[in-house]
Short mmCIF file of C-alpha atoms in Angstrom, two decimals:
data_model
loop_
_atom_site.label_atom_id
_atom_site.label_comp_id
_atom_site.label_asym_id
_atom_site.label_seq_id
_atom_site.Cartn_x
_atom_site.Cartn_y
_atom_site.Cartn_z
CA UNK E 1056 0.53 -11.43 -3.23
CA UNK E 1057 -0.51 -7.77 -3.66
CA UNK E 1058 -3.33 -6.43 -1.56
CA UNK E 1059 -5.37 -3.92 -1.22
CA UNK E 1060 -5.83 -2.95 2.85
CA UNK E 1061 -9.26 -1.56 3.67
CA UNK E 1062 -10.58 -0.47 6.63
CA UNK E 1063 -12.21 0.05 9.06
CA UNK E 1064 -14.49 -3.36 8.05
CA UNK E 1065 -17.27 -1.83 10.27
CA UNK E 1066 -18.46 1.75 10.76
CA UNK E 1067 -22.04 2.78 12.39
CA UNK E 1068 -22.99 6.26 12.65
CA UNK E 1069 -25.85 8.36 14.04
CA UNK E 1070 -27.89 10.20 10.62
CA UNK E 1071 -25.73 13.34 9.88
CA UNK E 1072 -22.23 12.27 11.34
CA UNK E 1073 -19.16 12.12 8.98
CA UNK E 1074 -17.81 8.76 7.57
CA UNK E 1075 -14.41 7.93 6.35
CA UNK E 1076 -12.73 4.97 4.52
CA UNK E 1077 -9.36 4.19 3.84
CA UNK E 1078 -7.59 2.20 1.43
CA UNK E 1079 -3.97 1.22 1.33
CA UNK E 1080 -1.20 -0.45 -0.77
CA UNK E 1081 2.29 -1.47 -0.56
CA UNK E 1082 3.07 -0.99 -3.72
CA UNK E 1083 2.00 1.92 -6.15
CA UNK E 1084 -1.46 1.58 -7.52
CA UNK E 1085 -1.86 2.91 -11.66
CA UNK E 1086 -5.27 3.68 -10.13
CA UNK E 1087 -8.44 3.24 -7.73
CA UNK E 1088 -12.08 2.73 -8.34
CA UNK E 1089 -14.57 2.63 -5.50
CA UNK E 1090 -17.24 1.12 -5.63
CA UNK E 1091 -20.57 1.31 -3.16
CA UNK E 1092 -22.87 -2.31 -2.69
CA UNK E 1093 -26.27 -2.36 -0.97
CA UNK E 1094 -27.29 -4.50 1.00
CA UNK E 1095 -28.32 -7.52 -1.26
CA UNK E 1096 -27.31 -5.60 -3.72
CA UNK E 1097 -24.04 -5.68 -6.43
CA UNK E 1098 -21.41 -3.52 -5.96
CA UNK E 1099 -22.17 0.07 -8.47
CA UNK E 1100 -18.74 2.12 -9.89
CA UNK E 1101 -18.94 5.43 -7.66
CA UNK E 1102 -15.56 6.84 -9.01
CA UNK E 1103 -11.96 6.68 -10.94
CA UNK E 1104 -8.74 8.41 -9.69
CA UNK E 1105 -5.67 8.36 -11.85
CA UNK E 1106 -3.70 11.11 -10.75
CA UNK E 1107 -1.25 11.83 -7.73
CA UNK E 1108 -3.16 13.62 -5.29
CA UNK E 1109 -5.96 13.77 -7.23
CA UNK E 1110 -9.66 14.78 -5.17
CA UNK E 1111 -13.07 14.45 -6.50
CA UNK E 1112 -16.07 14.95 -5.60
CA UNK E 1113 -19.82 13.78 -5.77
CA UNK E 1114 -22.26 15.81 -3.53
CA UNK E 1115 -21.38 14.94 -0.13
CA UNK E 1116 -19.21 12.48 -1.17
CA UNK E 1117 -15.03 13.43 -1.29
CA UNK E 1118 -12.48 11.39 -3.17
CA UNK E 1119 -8.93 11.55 -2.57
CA UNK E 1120 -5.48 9.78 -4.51
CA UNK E 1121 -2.37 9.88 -2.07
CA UNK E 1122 0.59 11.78 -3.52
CA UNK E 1123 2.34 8.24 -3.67
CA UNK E 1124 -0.35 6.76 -5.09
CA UNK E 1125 -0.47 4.12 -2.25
CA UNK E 1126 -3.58 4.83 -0.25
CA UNK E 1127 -7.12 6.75 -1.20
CA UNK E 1128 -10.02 7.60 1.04
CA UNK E 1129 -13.87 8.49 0.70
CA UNK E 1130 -15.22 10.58 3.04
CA UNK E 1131 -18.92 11.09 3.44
CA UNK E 1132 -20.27 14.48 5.02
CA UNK E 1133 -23.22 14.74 6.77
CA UNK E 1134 -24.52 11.17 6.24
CA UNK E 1135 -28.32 10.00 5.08
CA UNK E 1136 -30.05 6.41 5.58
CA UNK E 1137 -29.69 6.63 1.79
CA UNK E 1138 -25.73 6.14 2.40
CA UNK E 1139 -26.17 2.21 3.94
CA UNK E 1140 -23.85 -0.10 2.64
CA UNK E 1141 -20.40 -1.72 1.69
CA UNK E 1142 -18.04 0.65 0.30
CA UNK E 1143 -15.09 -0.87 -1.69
CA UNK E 1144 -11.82 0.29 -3.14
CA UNK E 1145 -9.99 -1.05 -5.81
CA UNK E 1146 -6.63 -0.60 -7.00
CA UNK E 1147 -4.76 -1.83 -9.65
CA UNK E 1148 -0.84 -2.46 -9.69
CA UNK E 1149 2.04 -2.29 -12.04
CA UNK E 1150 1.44 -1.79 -16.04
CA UNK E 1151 -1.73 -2.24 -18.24
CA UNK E 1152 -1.96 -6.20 -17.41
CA UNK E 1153 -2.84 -6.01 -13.85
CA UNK E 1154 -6.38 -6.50 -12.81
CA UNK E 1155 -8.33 -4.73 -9.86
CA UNK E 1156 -7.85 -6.18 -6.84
CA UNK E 1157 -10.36 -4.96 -3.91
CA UNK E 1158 -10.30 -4.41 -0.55
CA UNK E 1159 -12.63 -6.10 1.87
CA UNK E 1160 -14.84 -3.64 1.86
CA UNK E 1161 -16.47 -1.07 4.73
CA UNK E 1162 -19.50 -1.66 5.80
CA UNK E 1163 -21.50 1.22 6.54
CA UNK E 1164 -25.01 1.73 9.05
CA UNK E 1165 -26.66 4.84 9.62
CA UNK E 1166 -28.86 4.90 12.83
CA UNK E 1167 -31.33 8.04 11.81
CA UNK U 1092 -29.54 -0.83 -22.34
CA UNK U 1093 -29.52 -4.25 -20.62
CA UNK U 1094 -27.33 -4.65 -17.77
CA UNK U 1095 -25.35 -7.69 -16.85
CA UNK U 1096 -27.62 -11.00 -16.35
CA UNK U 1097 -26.30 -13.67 -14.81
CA UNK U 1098 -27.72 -17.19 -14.44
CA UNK U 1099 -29.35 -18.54 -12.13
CA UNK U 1100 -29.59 -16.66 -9.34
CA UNK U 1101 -29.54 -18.97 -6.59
CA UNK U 1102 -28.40 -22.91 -6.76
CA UNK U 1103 -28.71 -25.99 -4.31
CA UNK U 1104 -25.58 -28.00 -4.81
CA UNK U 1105 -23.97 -31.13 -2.91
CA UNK U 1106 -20.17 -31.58 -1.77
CA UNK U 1107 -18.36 -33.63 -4.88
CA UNK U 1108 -21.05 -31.87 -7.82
CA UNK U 1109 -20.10 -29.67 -10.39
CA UNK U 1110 -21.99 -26.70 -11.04
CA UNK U 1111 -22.10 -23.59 -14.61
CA UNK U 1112 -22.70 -20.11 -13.94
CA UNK U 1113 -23.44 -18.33 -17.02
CA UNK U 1114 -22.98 -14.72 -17.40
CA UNK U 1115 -24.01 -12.07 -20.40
CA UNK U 1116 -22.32 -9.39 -20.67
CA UNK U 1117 -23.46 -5.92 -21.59
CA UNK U 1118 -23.92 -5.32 -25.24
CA UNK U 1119 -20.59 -4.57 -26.54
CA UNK U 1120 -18.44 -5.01 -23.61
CA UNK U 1121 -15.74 -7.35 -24.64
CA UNK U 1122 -14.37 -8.02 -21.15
CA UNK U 1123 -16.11 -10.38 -18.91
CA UNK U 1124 -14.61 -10.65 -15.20
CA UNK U 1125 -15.47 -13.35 -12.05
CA UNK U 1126 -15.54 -12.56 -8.17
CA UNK U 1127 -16.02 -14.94 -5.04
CA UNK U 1128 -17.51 -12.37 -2.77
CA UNK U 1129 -18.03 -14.05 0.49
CA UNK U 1130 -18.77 -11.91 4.20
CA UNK U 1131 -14.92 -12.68 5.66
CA UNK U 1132 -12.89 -12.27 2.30
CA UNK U 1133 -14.45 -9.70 0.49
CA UNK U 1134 -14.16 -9.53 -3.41
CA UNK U 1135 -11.95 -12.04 -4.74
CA UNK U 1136 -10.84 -12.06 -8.54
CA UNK U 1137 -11.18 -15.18 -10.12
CA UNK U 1138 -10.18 -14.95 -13.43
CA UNK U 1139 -11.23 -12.40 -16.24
CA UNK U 1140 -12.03 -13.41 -20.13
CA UNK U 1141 -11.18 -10.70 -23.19
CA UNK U 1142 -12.26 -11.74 -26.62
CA UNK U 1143 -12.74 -15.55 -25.96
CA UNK U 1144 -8.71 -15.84 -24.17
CA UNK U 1145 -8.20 -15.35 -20.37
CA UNK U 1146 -6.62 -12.39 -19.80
CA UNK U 1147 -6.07 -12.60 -16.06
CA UNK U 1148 -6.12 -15.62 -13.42
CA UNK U 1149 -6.64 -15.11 -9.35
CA UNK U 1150 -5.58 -17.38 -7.09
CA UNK U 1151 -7.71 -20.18 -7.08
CA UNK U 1152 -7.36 -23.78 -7.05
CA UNK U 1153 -7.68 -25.65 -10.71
CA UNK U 1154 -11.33 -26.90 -10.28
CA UNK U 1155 -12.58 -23.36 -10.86
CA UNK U 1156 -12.50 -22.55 -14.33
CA UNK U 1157 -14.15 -20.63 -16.75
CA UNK U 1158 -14.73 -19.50 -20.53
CA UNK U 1159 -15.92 -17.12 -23.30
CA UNK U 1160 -17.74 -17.46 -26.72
CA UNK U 1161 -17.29 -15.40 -29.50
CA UNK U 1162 -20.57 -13.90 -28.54
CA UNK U 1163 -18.91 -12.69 -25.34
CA UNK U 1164 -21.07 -14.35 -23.17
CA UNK U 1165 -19.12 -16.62 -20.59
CA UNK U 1166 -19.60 -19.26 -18.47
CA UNK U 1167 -17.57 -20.48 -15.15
CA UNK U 1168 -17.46 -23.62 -13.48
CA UNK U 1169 -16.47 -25.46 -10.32
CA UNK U 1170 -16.20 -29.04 -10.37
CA UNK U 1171 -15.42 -31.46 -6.86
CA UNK U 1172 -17.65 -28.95 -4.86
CA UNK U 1173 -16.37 -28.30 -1.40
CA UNK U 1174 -19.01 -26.31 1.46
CA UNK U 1175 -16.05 -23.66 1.19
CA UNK U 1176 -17.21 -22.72 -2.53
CA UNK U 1177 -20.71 -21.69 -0.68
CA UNK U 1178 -20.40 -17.71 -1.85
CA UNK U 1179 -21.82 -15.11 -3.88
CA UNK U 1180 -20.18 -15.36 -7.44
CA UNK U 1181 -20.19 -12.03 -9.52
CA UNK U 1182 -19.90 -11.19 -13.30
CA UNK U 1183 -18.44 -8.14 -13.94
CA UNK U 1184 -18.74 -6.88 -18.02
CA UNK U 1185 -16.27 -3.98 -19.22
CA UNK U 1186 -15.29 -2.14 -22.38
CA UNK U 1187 -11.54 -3.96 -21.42
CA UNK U 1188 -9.73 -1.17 -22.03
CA UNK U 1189 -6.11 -1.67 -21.32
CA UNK U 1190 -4.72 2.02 -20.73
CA UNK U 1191 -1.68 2.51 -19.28
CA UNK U 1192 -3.58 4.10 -16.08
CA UNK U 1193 -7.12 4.13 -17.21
CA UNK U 1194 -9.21 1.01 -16.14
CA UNK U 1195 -12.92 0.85 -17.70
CA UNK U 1196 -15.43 0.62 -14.67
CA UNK U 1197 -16.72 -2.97 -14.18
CA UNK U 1198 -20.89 -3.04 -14.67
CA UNK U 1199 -21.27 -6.13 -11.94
CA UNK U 1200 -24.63 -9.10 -12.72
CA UNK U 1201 -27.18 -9.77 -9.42
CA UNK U 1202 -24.80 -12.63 -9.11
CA UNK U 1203 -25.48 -16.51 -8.62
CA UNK U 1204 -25.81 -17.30 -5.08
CA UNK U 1205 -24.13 -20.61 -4.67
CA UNK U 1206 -25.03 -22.82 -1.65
CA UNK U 1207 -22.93 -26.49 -1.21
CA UNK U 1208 -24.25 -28.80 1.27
#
């Protein structure tokens, strides 16, 4: 079936390090959400991209669309304690009828 | 504005019970979506409910199943309980837009926390 690939699954970090996660598809994706769950928590919307090669940003955080549509990453600069958790994509395939499917997530832990 | 509630928040079950998980949605959202989330698979899709008719269907076995009422508040349920069904199940509520490349963002419940012994 289609999948979303996600990784690394793990990623620990010393307070003020970079972070990066990456999400991949076989197939092209009509578009990716991310989404950011605390611990105990339920996974929050962060962001939307649509188009090809599309970046965004939110403070530190930096969103990016492959030109193919295939793959996205987040990248974090400068990471806080505030930036714990799982970090999910989620893409969805083909026309208007396909639902999100996510990736397994990165989990995220800032040693300060 | 009220988020998503879901109901209850953590349940005891045996292996061979059924169990409901009930699930209101925001006010006006007319889409009402379910996740397994468990620690090795991640967020799995279960199925996803648009003005009282599934819309969508993951890939789970028939003895998870779910519905909507015209109020769009749904419920799922899992009858025959295996220990495998132990997991976090999520509610998602969205507008349901169905835009060629725009998806609405999914507004996710605490979730039930579903134990099977």
């Amino acid at each position: 079936g289609q999948q979303v690939m996600q990784i690394p699954q793990y990623q620990h970090v010393q307070e003020g390090e970079d972070f990066t996660t990456y999400c991949n598809s076989s197939t092209t994706l009509s578009n990716i959400q991310w989404y950011k769950q605390r611990p105990g928590g339920h996974p929050v919307f962060l962001i939307q991209l649509v188009k090809s090669g599309e970046v965004k940003k939110q403070k530190r955080l930096t969103f990016q669309f492959g030109e193919a549509k295939k793959n996205s990453s987040l990248h974090i600069t400068a990471t806080q304690t505030t930036d714990v958790g799982t970090y999910f994509c989620a893409g969805k395939h083909g026309g208007s009828q396909g639902n999100l499917i996510f990736g397994k997530g990165t989990k995220l832990s800032v040693k300060p | 504005k009220a988020g998503v509630t879901q109901t209850p928040r953590y349940l005891i079950k045996t292996r061979g019970q059924q169990v409901t998980l009930s699930c209101s949605p925001i006010s006006g959202h007319r889409s009402v979506s379910w996740y397994q989330q468990t620690p090795g698979q991640g967020l799995q899709f279960l199925f996803e409910y648009f003005s009282e008719t599934q819309r969508n269907k993951g890939n789970f076995p028939g003895r998870f199943s779910g519905r909507q009422f015209s109020n769009s508040r749904s419920e799922m349920n899992v009858s025959t309980l295996e220990l495998g069904d132990s997991a976090l199940y999520l509610c998602a509520s969205s507008l349901g837009l169905r835009l060629a490349h725009f998806t609405g963002e999914l507004f996710f419940g605490e979730g039930s926390r579903l134990t099977v012994l």
